[in-house]
mmCIF file of C-alpha atoms in Angstrom:
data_model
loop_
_atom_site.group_PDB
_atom_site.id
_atom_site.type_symbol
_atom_site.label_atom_id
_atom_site.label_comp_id
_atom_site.label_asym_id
_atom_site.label_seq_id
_atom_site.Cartn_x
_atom_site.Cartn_y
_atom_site.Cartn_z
ATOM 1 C CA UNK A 1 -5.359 0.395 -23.363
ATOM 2 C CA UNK A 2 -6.209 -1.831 -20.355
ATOM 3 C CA UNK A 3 -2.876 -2.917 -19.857
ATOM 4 C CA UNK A 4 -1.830 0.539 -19.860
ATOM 5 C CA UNK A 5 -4.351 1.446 -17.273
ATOM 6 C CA UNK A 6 -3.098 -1.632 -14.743
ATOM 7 C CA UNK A 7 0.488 -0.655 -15.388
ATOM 8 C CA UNK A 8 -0.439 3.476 -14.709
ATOM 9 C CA UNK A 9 -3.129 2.350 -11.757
ATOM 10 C CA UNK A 10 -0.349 0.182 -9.983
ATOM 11 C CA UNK A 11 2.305 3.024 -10.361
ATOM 12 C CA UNK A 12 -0.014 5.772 -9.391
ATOM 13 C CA UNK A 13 -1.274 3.709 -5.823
ATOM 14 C CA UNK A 14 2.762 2.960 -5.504
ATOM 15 C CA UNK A 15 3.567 7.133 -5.072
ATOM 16 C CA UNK A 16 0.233 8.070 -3.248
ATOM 17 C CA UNK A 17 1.060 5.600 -0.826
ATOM 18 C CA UNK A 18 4.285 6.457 0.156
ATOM 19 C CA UNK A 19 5.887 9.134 1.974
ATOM 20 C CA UNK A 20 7.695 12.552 0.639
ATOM 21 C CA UNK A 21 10.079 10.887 -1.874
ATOM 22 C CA UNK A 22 8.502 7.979 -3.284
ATOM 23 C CA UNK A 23 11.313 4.970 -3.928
ATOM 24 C CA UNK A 24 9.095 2.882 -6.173
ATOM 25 C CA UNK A 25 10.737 -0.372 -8.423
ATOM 26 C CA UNK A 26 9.409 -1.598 -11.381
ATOM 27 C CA UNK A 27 10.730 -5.125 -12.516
ATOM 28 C CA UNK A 28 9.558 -7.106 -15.772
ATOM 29 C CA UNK A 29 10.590 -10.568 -16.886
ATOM 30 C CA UNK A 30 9.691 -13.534 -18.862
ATOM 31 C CA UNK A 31 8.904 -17.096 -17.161
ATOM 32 C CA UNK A 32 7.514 -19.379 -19.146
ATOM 33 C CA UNK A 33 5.273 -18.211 -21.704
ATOM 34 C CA UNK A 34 4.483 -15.716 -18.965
ATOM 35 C CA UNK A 35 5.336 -11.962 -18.648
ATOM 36 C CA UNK A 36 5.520 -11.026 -14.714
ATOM 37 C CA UNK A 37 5.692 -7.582 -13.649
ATOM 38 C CA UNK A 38 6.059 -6.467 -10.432
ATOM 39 C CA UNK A 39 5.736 -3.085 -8.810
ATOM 40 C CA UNK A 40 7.090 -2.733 -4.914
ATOM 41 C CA UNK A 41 6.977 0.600 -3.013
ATOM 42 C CA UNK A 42 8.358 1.772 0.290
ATOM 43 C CA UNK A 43 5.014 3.584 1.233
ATOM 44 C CA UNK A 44 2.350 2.491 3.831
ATOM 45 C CA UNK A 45 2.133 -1.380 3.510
ATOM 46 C CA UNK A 46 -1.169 -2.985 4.866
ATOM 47 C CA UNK A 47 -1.888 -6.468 6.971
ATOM 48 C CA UNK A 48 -2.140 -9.391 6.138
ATOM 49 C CA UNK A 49 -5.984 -9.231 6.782
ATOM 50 C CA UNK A 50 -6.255 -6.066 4.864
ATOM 51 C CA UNK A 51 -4.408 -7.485 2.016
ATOM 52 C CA UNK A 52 -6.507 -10.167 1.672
ATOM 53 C CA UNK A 53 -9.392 -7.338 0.763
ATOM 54 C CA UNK A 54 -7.568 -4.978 -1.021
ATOM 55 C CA UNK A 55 -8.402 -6.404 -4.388
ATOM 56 C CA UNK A 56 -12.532 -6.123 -3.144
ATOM 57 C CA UNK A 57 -14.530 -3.468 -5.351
ATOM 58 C CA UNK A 58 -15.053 -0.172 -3.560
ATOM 59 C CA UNK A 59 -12.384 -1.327 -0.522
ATOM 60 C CA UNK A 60 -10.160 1.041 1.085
ATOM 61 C CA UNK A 61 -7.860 0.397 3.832
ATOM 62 C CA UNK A 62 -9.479 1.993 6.702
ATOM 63 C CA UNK A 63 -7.359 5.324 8.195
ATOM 64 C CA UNK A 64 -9.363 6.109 10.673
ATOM 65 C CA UNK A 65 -11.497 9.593 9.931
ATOM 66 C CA UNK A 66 -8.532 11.178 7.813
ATOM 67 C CA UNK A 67 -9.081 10.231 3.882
ATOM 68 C CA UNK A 68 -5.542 11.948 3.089
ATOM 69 C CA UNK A 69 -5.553 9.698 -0.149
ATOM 70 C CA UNK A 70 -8.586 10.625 -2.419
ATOM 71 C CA UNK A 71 -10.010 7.405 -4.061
ATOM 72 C CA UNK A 72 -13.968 5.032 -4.215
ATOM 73 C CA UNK A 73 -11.668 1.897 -4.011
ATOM 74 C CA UNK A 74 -12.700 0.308 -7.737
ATOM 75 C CA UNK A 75 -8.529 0.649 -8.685
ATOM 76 C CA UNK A 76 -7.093 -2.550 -7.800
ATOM 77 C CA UNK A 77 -10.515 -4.145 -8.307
ATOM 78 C CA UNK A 78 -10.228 -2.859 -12.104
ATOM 79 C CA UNK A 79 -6.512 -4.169 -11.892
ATOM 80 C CA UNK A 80 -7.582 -7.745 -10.698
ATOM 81 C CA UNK A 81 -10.587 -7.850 -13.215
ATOM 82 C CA UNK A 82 -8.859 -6.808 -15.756
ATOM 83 C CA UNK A 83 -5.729 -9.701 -15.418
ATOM 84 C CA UNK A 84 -8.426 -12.042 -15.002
ATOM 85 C CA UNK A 85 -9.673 -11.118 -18.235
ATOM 86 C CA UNK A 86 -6.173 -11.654 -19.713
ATOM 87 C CA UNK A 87 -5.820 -15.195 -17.819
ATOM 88 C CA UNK A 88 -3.516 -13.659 -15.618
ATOM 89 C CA UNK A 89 -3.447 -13.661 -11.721
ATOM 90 C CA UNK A 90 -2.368 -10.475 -9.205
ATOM 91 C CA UNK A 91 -0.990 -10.889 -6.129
ATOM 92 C CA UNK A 92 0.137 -8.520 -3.072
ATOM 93 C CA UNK A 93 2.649 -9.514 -0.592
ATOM 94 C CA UNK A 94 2.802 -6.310 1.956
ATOM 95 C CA UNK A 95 4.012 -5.387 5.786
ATOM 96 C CA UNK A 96 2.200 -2.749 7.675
ATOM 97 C CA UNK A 97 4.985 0.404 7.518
ATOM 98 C CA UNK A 98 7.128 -1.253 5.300
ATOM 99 C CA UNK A 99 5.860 -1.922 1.445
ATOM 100 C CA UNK A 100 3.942 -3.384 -1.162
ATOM 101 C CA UNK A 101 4.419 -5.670 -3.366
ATOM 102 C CA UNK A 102 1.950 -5.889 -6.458
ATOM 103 C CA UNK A 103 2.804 -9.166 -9.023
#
């Protein structure tokens, strides 16, 4: 159920962050005895800096006064714990107007 939840909250963040027609790609694979799954959008992106945070309980990536994405922040923070739980890492390589890239 977890698993599920990761999978649905990475997927979900993926559309709200990007513009009108969401191009979002979903890649799995094997390497090692590990399974990797990576999700990369075309929506917002973030800095470096704020990508560094992004996996912080209750963080948001500040947008001034307008909150056009409703959300307390505790998603990726319930992603990352919940990895960690399954000895697993997550990682986020991103560029401001350009994409995310959750592994």
């Amino acid at each position: 159920m977890h698993l599920t939840n990761v999978i649905y909250n990475l997927l979900d963040n993926a559309i709200k962050y990007s513009p009108d027609a969401p191009a979002v790609i979903v890649e799995m694979c094997n390497k090692g005895n590990d399974l990797v799954l990576r999700v990369t959008d075309q929506g917002k992106g973030m800095t470096k800096e704020q990508s560094k945070q992004v996996f912080d309980r209750f963080y948001r990536v500040p947008t001034g006064s307008v909150h056009d994405v409703k959300g307390f922040g505790l998603g990726l923070y319930y992603v990352k714990e919940i990895i960690k739980a399954h000895k697993g890492t997550v990682d986020v390589k991103s560029e401001l107007n350009v994409g995310s890239t959750f592994t």
